[in-house]
Amino acid sequence: MPAITEYKCPSCGAPLAFDAESGEVTCASCGNTVSIEALRALRESDGEARDFHWGDYKAGLDRNAKMDHTAVYVCESCGAEIEADESTAATTCPYCGNNVVLDDRVGGGLRPNAVIPFRITKKQLPDVIRKFYKKKKLLPKDFFSDNVVGKAQGVYVPFWLFDADMTGSVSLDAKKIRTYRQGDYDCTKTSHYLLRRDGSMSFSKLPVDASTKMDDDLMDSVEPFDYSALTDFDPAYLSGYLADRYDMNADDSIGRANERVKKSTESVFASTVVGYHTVVPESTSVRLANGRVRYALYPVWLLNTVWNGKTFSFAMNGQTGKFVGDLPVDKGKKWRWFGLVSGIAAAAAYGLVCLWQLLH
C-alpha cells in the first residue's frame, strides 16, 4: 500500500500537529514543541529524508505526475485502513484521529514549491467570525453559534502561482457629464472620448486555485495573502490539517491566469486617467513573456452550515483572517429595520414641510 508519514512526538510518541500560533509543531499530549527545522533534522537522522530534485513548474511541460484514483493507506498508529480520494494530500485517521500526510501526494513531481502556513488558529475563529458579523444587523440570531464554528475545517488549498512580464494597450471610453439649466429645462450634456494607454507591468505570484473542489469565486475573495510568509514546503506544515493536491494542471489554469492579467491591466491603466466622470475599457491587447509557474499550498478555513434548508458556505484566509461568504437575512429584522428607516424618512419629510410652511 502507498506510504504515509505520521509525525510523532520524540518525547512521548503521541501525534504532533502544526501550531499556527507558534509556527512550530506541538504535542497535545505532553506539550512538547519542535521546530520545523528540528523535525526535518530528526527525519534525516532517522533515515527518512527523501532527496527531491525538481525545478520550477512551467506551463507546457509534463505537469501530469501520475494521479491514482481512490487509494487505501494503513495508519501506523492503530493499523486501520484510511481511504483517500485522488486529490487528498493530508487527513486524519477516522479511527484513532492520528494526523497523517500521504507521501505519494506531496512527493516527487507532486511536491509543492512553497507553502504559506496557517496563522489563524481554531481557538481564534469565534472571535474573528464575531467581528465579521457583529455589524450585520439583519443576520438571524445565533446563526454563527459556537457549535457551528467548531465544525470549521482548516485546509491547505493548492494554487498555481504565475509570473510573467506584460506589455499591452487598452482602449478606454471616457465620459464627461455636465448638467445645466436652460430656460425651463434641466439639461445634461455627455461628451465621449476615446483614450488609449500603452505600458508594461510585471506580475509575480499571481494565484489561481488548482482544485476543482473549491469554488473559484470564494478562493479569489479570500485574497490577498501576505507573500512575506511564503516558505519552502515541508510536509510537517500539513500535520493536523486537511490538505488537497492539485487536480487541475497548470496548462488548464492558464485561461484564468490570463483573464486575471487582463483585468488587472485594465484596472491599472484606467486608474491613470483623471478628469472624467466614467472610464470604461473597450478593448485590451496583452502580450506576455518570461512566463513561469510554481505550485504552492495556501491556508484556508472552510465552514458550511444549513439554515432553513439552504446551505451557506464561507471561507476564511487562514493567514490574515479575511472572512467571506453569503449571509441569510432574518425577515423579521428586515421588516423592522425597513419600518425604522421609513419612519425616520417620513419624520424628516414632515419636518421639512413644516419648516417650509413656517418660512412661507
Coordinates of C-alpha atoms in Angstrom, one line a residue:
M1 CA 0.0 0.0 0.0
P2 CA 1.1 3.6 -0.5
A3 CA 3.3 5.1 2.2
I4 CA 2.2 7.7 4.7
T5 CA 4.1 9.9 7.2
E6 CA 3.0 10.3 10.7
Y7 CA 4.6 12.9 12.9
K8 CA 5.2 11.6 16.4
C9 CA 6.4 13.4 19.5
P10 CA 10.1 12.4 20.2
S11 CA 9.3 12.6 23.9
C12 CA 6.1 10.6 24.4
G13 CA 5.3 9.2 20.9
A14 CA 1.9 11.0 20.7
P15 CA 0.8 12.7 17.4
L16 CA 2.3 16.1 16.5
A17 CA 0.3 18.8 14.8
F18 CA 1.5 22.2 13.3
D19 CA 0.5 25.0 15.6
A20 CA -0.4 28.1 13.7
E21 CA 0.1 30.4 16.7
S22 CA 3.8 29.5 17.4
G23 CA 4.8 28.4 13.9
E24 CA 6.1 25.1 15.3
V25 CA 4.9 21.5 15.7
T26 CA 3.4 20.7 19.1
C27 CA 2.3 17.7 21.0
A28 CA -1.1 17.9 22.6
S29 CA -0.3 15.1 25.0
C30 CA 2.9 16.3 26.8
G31 CA 3.2 19.9 25.5
N32 CA 6.5 19.3 23.8
T33 CA 7.3 21.8 21.0
V34 CA 9.5 21.0 18.0
S35 CA 10.6 23.5 15.3
I36 CA 10.1 22.6 11.6
E37 CA 13.9 22.7 11.2
A38 CA 14.5 20.3 14.1
L39 CA 11.8 17.9 12.9
R40 CA 13.4 17.9 9.4
A41 CA 16.8 17.2 11.0
L42 CA 15.3 14.4 13.1
R43 CA 13.8 12.8 10.0
E44 CA 17.2 12.9 8.2
S45 CA 18.9 11.3 11.2
D46 CA 16.3 8.6 11.2
G47 CA 17.0 7.9 7.5
E48 CA 13.5 9.1 6.5
A49 CA 14.6 12.2 4.5
R50 CA 13.8 12.0 0.8
D51 CA 16.0 13.7 -1.7
F52 CA 13.7 15.5 -4.1
H53 CA 15.1 17.2 -7.2
W54 CA 12.7 19.4 -9.1
G55 CA 12.8 22.7 -10.9
D56 CA 10.2 25.4 -11.4
Y57 CA 6.9 24.3 -12.8
K58 CA 6.4 25.5 -16.3
A59 CA 3.2 25.5 -18.3
G60 CA 3.5 23.3 -21.4
L61 CA 5.8 20.8 -19.8
D62 CA 4.7 17.5 -18.4
R63 CA 2.8 18.6 -15.3
N64 CA 0.8 15.4 -15.0
A65 CA 2.5 13.3 -12.5
K66 CA 0.6 10.1 -12.1
M67 CA -2.7 10.6 -10.2
D68 CA -4.2 7.4 -8.7
H69 CA -7.8 7.2 -8.0
T70 CA -9.1 6.4 -4.5
A71 CA -6.2 4.7 -2.6
V72 CA -6.0 2.9 0.7
Y73 CA -3.4 3.7 3.3
V74 CA -2.6 2.0 6.6
C75 CA -2.4 4.0 9.8
E76 CA 0.9 3.3 11.6
S77 CA -0.7 4.0 15.0
C78 CA -3.7 1.7 15.0
G79 CA -3.4 -0.3 11.8
A80 CA -6.7 0.8 10.4
E81 CA -7.2 1.4 6.7
I82 CA -7.5 5.0 5.5
E83 CA -9.3 5.6 2.2
A84 CA -8.5 8.8 0.4
D85 CA -9.5 10.2 -3.0
E86 CA -7.0 11.2 -5.6
S87 CA -6.8 14.9 -4.5
T88 CA -6.3 14.3 -0.8
A89 CA -2.8 15.1 0.5
A90 CA -3.2 15.2 4.3
T91 CA -6.0 13.9 6.5
T92 CA -6.7 12.2 9.9
C93 CA -7.3 8.5 10.7
P94 CA -11.1 8.2 11.2
Y95 CA -10.5 5.5 13.9
C96 CA -7.7 6.9 16.1
G97 CA -7.7 10.5 15.0
N98 CA -3.9 10.4 14.2
N99 CA -2.7 13.1 11.7
V100 CA -1.2 11.6 8.5
V101 CA 0.4 13.0 5.4
L102 CA 0.1 10.9 2.3
D103 CA 3.7 10.8 0.9
D104 CA 2.9 10.0 -2.7
R105 CA 0.6 13.0 -2.9
V106 CA 3.3 15.6 -1.9
G107 CA 6.4 13.9 -3.2
G108 CA 8.4 13.8 -6.4
G109 CA 6.6 15.6 -9.2
L110 CA 3.7 16.4 -6.9
R111 CA 5.8 18.2 -4.2
P112 CA 4.8 21.9 -3.9
N113 CA 7.4 24.5 -4.3
A114 CA 6.2 26.5 -1.3
V115 CA 3.6 26.9 1.4
I116 CA 2.0 29.7 3.5
P117 CA 1.5 28.3 7.0
F118 CA -1.7 28.8 9.0
R119 CA -1.6 31.8 11.3
I120 CA -5.3 31.8 12.5
T121 CA -5.8 29.0 15.0
K122 CA -9.1 27.2 15.6
K123 CA -9.5 28.8 19.0
Q124 CA -9.3 32.2 17.4
L125 CA -12.1 31.5 14.9
P126 CA -15.0 32.5 17.2
D127 CA -13.5 36.0 17.9
V128 CA -12.6 36.6 14.2
I129 CA -16.0 35.5 13.0
R130 CA -17.8 37.5 15.7
K131 CA -16.0 40.7 14.4
F132 CA -17.2 39.8 10.9
Y133 CA -20.9 39.6 11.7
K134 CA -21.4 42.0 14.6
K135 CA -22.3 44.8 12.3
K136 CA -24.6 42.6 10.2
K137 CA -27.9 44.0 11.6
L138 CA -30.1 41.6 9.5
L139 CA -28.3 38.4 10.4
P140 CA -30.5 35.8 12.1
K141 CA -29.8 35.4 15.8
D142 CA -27.3 32.7 16.7
F143 CA -26.6 31.9 13.0
F144 CA -22.9 31.6 13.9
S145 CA -23.2 29.5 17.1
D146 CA -20.0 28.1 18.7
N147 CA -21.2 24.7 17.7
V148 CA -21.3 25.8 14.0
V149 CA -17.9 27.5 14.2
G150 CA -16.5 24.4 15.8
K151 CA -17.1 22.4 12.6
A152 CA -14.8 24.6 10.6
Q153 CA -12.0 22.8 8.8
G154 CA -8.5 24.0 8.1
V155 CA -7.5 23.1 4.6
Y156 CA -4.3 23.7 2.6
V157 CA -5.7 24.6 -0.8
P158 CA -3.4 24.1 -3.9
F159 CA -2.6 27.1 -6.1
W160 CA -0.6 27.7 -9.2
L161 CA 1.5 30.9 -9.0
F162 CA 2.0 32.6 -12.3
D163 CA 4.9 35.0 -13.1
A164 CA 5.1 37.0 -16.3
D165 CA 6.2 40.3 -17.9
M166 CA 3.4 42.0 -19.7
T167 CA 3.3 44.7 -22.4
G168 CA -0.1 45.8 -23.7
S169 CA -2.5 48.5 -24.6
V170 CA -6.0 49.4 -23.5
S171 CA -8.7 51.5 -25.4
L172 CA -11.0 53.3 -23.0
D173 CA -14.3 55.0 -23.4
A174 CA -14.2 58.1 -21.1
K175 CA -17.2 60.4 -20.4
K176 CA -17.6 64.0 -19.2
I177 CA -21.0 64.8 -17.9
R178 CA -22.3 68.4 -17.5
T179 CA -25.7 69.4 -16.2
Y180 CA -27.1 72.9 -16.6
R181 CA -30.3 74.9 -16.7
Q182 CA -31.6 76.3 -19.9
G183 CA -34.9 78.2 -19.7
D184 CA -37.5 75.9 -18.2
Y185 CA -35.4 72.8 -18.9
D186 CA -32.7 70.8 -16.9
C187 CA -30.2 69.7 -19.5
T188 CA -27.5 67.1 -19.4
K189 CA -24.6 67.0 -21.9
T190 CA -22.4 63.9 -22.2
S191 CA -19.1 64.1 -24.1
H192 CA -17.4 60.9 -25.1
Y193 CA -13.7 60.5 -25.5
L194 CA -11.7 57.5 -26.9
L195 CA -8.4 57.2 -24.9
R196 CA -5.5 54.8 -25.3
R197 CA -3.0 53.7 -22.7
D198 CA 0.2 51.6 -23.5
G199 CA 2.6 50.3 -21.0
S200 CA 4.2 47.3 -19.3
M201 CA 4.0 45.6 -16.0
S202 CA 5.4 42.5 -14.2
F203 CA 3.2 40.0 -12.5
S204 CA 4.6 37.9 -9.6
K205 CA 2.9 35.0 -7.9
L206 CA -0.5 35.6 -9.5
P207 CA -2.6 32.9 -7.8
V208 CA -5.1 30.6 -9.4
D209 CA -6.6 27.8 -7.3
A210 CA -5.8 24.4 -8.6
S211 CA -8.6 22.4 -7.1
T212 CA -11.9 21.7 -8.8
K213 CA -13.5 21.1 -5.4
M214 CA -13.0 24.7 -4.4
D215 CA -15.3 27.5 -5.6
D216 CA -13.2 29.9 -7.7
D217 CA -15.1 33.0 -6.6
L218 CA -14.7 32.0 -3.0
M219 CA -11.0 31.4 -3.3
D220 CA -10.5 34.7 -5.2
S221 CA -12.4 36.5 -2.5
V222 CA -10.1 35.4 0.4
E223 CA -7.1 37.1 -1.2
P224 CA -4.8 38.7 -0.8
F225 CA -2.2 36.6 1.0
D226 CA 1.0 38.0 2.6
Y227 CA 3.8 36.6 0.5
S228 CA 6.4 37.5 3.0
A229 CA 5.3 34.4 4.9
L230 CA 5.8 32.1 1.8
T231 CA 8.3 29.5 2.7
D232 CA 9.8 26.3 1.3
F233 CA 7.4 23.4 1.5
D234 CA 7.8 20.9 4.3
P235 CA 5.2 18.1 4.9
A236 CA 5.2 18.9 8.6
Y237 CA 3.2 22.1 8.0
L238 CA 0.3 19.8 6.9
S239 CA 0.1 17.8 10.1
G240 CA -3.1 18.5 11.9
Y241 CA -4.9 19.9 8.9
L242 CA -6.6 18.7 5.8
A243 CA -4.7 19.2 2.5
D244 CA -5.7 18.9 -1.1
R245 CA -3.3 18.3 -4.0
Y246 CA -4.0 19.9 -7.4
D247 CA -6.4 18.1 -9.7
M248 CA -6.3 20.9 -12.3
N249 CA -2.9 21.1 -14.0
A250 CA -1.1 24.3 -14.8
D251 CA -2.0 24.3 -18.5
D252 CA -5.7 24.1 -17.7
S253 CA -5.3 27.1 -15.3
I254 CA -3.7 29.4 -17.9
G255 CA -7.1 30.7 -19.1
R256 CA -8.0 32.0 -15.6
A257 CA -4.5 33.4 -15.2
N258 CA -4.7 35.3 -18.5
E259 CA -8.1 36.7 -17.5
R260 CA -6.7 38.0 -14.2
V261 CA -3.8 39.6 -16.0
K262 CA -6.2 41.2 -18.4
K263 CA -8.5 42.6 -15.7
S264 CA -5.5 43.8 -13.6
T265 CA -4.1 45.6 -16.7
E266 CA -7.4 47.3 -17.5
S267 CA -7.8 48.4 -13.9
V268 CA -4.2 49.8 -13.5
F269 CA -4.3 51.5 -16.9
A270 CA -7.7 53.0 -16.3
S271 CA -6.5 54.4 -12.9
T272 CA -4.0 56.7 -14.8
V273 CA -6.9 58.5 -16.4
V274 CA -8.2 61.6 -14.4
G275 CA -10.7 64.4 -15.1
Y276 CA -13.5 62.2 -16.4
H277 CA -16.7 61.1 -14.7
T278 CA -16.6 57.5 -16.0
V279 CA -13.8 55.4 -17.6
V280 CA -14.7 52.0 -19.2
P281 CA -12.3 49.7 -21.0
E282 CA -13.4 49.0 -24.6
S283 CA -10.7 46.7 -25.9
T284 CA -7.5 45.2 -24.5
S285 CA -4.4 43.8 -26.1
V286 CA -1.9 41.9 -23.8
R287 CA 1.4 40.2 -24.7
L288 CA 3.2 38.0 -22.1
A289 CA 6.8 37.0 -21.9
N290 CA 9.1 35.2 -19.5
G291 CA 6.3 33.1 -18.0
R292 CA 6.9 30.8 -15.1
V293 CA 4.5 28.7 -13.0
R294 CA 5.0 27.4 -9.4
Y295 CA 3.0 25.2 -7.2
A296 CA 2.1 26.2 -3.6
L297 CA -0.4 25.5 -0.8
Y298 CA -2.3 28.3 0.9
P299 CA -4.2 28.1 4.3
V300 CA -8.0 28.4 4.2
W301 CA -10.6 27.8 6.9
L302 CA -13.8 26.4 5.4
L303 CA -17.2 26.4 7.0
N304 CA -20.6 25.1 5.8
T305 CA -23.9 25.5 7.6
V306 CA -27.5 24.8 6.8
W307 CA -30.2 27.5 7.6
N308 CA -33.8 27.0 6.7
G309 CA -33.0 24.2 4.3
K310 CA -30.3 26.2 2.4
T311 CA -26.6 25.6 2.6
F312 CA -24.3 28.6 3.2
S313 CA -20.6 28.3 2.5
F314 CA -17.9 30.5 4.0
A315 CA -14.1 30.7 3.7
M316 CA -11.5 32.5 5.8
N317 CA -8.0 33.3 4.9
G318 CA -6.0 31.2 7.3
Q319 CA -3.2 33.7 7.4
T320 CA -4.9 37.1 7.5
G321 CA -8.4 36.3 8.9
K322 CA -10.3 37.8 6.0
F323 CA -13.8 36.2 6.0
V324 CA -16.1 35.9 3.0
G325 CA -19.4 34.2 2.1
D326 CA -23.1 34.8 1.6
L327 CA -25.3 35.6 4.6
P328 CA -29.0 34.8 5.2
V329 CA -31.4 37.6 6.2
D330 CA -33.8 37.5 9.1
K331 CA -37.1 38.6 7.6
G332 CA -38.5 39.8 10.9
K333 CA -35.4 42.0 11.4
K334 CA -35.6 43.1 7.8
W335 CA -39.1 44.5 8.1
R336 CA -38.5 46.1 11.5
W337 CA -35.4 47.7 10.0
F338 CA -37.3 48.9 6.9
G339 CA -40.1 50.3 9.2
L340 CA -37.5 52.2 11.3
V341 CA -35.8 53.7 8.2
S342 CA -39.2 54.5 6.6
G343 CA -40.3 56.2 9.9
I344 CA -37.2 58.3 10.1
A345 CA -37.5 59.3 6.4
A346 CA -41.2 60.2 6.9
A347 CA -40.4 62.2 10.0
A348 CA -37.7 64.1 8.2
A349 CA -40.1 64.9 5.3
Y350 CA -42.7 66.1 7.7
G351 CA -40.2 68.3 9.4
L352 CA -39.2 69.9 6.0
V353 CA -42.9 70.5 5.1
C354 CA -43.4 72.2 8.4
L355 CA -40.3 74.3 8.0
W356 CA -41.4 75.4 4.5
Q357 CA -44.8 76.4 5.8
L358 CA -43.2 78.5 8.6
L359 CA -41.0 80.3 6.2
H360 CA -43.8 81.0 3.7

